[in-house]
Coordinates of N, CA and C in Angstrom, one line a residue:
X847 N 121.7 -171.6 -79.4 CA 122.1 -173.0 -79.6 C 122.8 -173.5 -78.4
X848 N 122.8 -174.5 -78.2 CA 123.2 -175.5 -76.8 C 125.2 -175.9 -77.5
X849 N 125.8 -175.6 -76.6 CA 127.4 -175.1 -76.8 C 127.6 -177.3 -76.8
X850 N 126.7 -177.8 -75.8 CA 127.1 -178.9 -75.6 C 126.2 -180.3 -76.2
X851 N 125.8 -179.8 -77.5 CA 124.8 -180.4 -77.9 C 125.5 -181.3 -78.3
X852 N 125.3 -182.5 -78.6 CA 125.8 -183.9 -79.0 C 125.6 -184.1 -80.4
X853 N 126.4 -184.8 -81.5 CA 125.6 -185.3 -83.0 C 125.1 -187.3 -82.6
X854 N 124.5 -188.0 -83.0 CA 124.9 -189.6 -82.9 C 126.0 -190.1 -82.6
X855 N 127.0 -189.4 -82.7 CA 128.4 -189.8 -82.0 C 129.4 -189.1 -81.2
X856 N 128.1 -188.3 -80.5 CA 128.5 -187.9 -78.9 C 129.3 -186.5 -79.3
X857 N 129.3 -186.1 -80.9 CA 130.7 -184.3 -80.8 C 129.2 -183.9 -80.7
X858 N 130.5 -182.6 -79.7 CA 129.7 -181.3 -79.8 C 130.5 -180.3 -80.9
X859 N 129.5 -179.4 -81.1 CA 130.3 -178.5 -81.9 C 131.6 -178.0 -81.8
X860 N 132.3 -177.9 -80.5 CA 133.6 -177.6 -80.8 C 134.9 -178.6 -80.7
X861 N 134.0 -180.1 -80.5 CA 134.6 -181.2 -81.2 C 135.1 -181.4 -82.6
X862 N 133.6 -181.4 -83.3 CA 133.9 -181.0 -85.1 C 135.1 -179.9 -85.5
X863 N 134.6 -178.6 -84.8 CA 135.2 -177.6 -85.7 C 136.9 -177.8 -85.4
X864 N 137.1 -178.4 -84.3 CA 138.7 -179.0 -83.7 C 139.2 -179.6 -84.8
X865 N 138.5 -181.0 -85.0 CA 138.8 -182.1 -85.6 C 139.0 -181.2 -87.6
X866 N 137.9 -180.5 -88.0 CA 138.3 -179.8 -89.3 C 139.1 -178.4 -89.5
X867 N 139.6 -178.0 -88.4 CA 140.9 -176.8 -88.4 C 139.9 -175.8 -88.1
X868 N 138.5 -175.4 -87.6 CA 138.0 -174.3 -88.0 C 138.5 -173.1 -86.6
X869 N 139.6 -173.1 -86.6 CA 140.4 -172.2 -85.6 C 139.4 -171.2 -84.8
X870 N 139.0 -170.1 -85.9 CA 137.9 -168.9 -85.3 C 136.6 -169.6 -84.9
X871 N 136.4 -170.8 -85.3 CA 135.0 -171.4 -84.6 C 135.6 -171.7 -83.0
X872 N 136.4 -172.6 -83.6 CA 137.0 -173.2 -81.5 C 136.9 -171.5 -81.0
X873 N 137.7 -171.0 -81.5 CA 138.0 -169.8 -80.5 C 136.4 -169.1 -79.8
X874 N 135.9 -168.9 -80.7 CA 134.3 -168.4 -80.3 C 133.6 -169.2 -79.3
X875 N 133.9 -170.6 -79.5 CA 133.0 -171.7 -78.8 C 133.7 -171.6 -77.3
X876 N 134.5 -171.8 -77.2 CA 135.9 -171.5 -75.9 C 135.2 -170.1 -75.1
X877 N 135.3 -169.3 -76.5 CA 134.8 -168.1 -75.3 C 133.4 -168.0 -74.7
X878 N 132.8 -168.8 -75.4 CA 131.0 -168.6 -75.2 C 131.0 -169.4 -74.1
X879 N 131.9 -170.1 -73.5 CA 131.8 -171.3 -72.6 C 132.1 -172.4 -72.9
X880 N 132.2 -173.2 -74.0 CA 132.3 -174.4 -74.6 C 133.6 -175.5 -73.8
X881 N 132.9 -176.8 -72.9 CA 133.9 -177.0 -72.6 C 134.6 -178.1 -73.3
X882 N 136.6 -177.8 -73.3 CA 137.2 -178.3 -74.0 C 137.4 -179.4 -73.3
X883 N 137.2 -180.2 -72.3 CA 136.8 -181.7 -71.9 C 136.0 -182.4 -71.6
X884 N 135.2 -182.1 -72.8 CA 134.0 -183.1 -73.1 C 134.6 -183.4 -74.1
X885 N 134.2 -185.1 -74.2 CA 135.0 -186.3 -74.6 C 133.5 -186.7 -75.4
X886 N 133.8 -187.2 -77.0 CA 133.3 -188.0 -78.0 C 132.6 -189.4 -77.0
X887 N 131.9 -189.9 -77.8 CA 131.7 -191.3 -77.9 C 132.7 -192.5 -77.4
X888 N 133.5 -191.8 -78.8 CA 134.8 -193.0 -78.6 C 136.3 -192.6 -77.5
X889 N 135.9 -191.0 -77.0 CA 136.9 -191.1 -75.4 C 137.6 -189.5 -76.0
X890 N 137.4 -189.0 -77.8 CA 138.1 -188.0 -78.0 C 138.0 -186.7 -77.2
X891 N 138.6 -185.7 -76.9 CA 138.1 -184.7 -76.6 C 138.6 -183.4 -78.0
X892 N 138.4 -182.6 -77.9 CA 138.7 -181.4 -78.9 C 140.3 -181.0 -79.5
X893 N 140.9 -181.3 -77.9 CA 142.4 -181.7 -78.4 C 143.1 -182.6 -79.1
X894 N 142.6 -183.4 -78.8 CA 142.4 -185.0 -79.7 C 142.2 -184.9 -81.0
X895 N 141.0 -184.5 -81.1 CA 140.5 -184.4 -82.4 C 141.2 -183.5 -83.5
X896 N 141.5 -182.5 -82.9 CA 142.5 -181.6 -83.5 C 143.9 -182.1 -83.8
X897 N 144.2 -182.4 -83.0 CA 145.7 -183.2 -83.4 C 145.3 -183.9 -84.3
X898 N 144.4 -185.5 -84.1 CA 144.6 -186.3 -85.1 C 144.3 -185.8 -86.6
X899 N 143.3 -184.5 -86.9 CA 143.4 -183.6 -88.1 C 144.8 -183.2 -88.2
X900 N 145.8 -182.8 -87.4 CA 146.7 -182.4 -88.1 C 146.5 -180.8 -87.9
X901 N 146.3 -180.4 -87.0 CA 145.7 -178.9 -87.3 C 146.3 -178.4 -85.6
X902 N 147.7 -177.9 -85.8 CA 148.1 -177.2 -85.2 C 147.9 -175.9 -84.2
X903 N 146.9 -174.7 -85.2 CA 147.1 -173.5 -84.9 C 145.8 -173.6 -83.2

């Protein structure tokens, strides 16, 4: 699978899993290469997205 694949609104997968807390997904994607400054659509990046979830760890 392509680490930087896009949905219709520009996430990639370790956008999503940021934005829904899935902690051991980020971590995996981070290590496989996944970069954490690729920015959404709307300007988010994975940090962003995370925060605005509320999802600390």
């Amino acid at each position: 699978a392509k680490l930087e694949a896009v949905d219709r609104h520009g996430q990639t997968p370790l956008n999503l899993a940021a934005r829904h807390g899935y902690a051991d997904v980020v971590k995996v994607l981070l290590a496989a290469g996944a970069s954490a400054d690729q920015a959404d659509s709307d300007g988010w990046t994975a940090l962003r997205a995370a925060a605005w979830g509320g999802h600390t760890q």
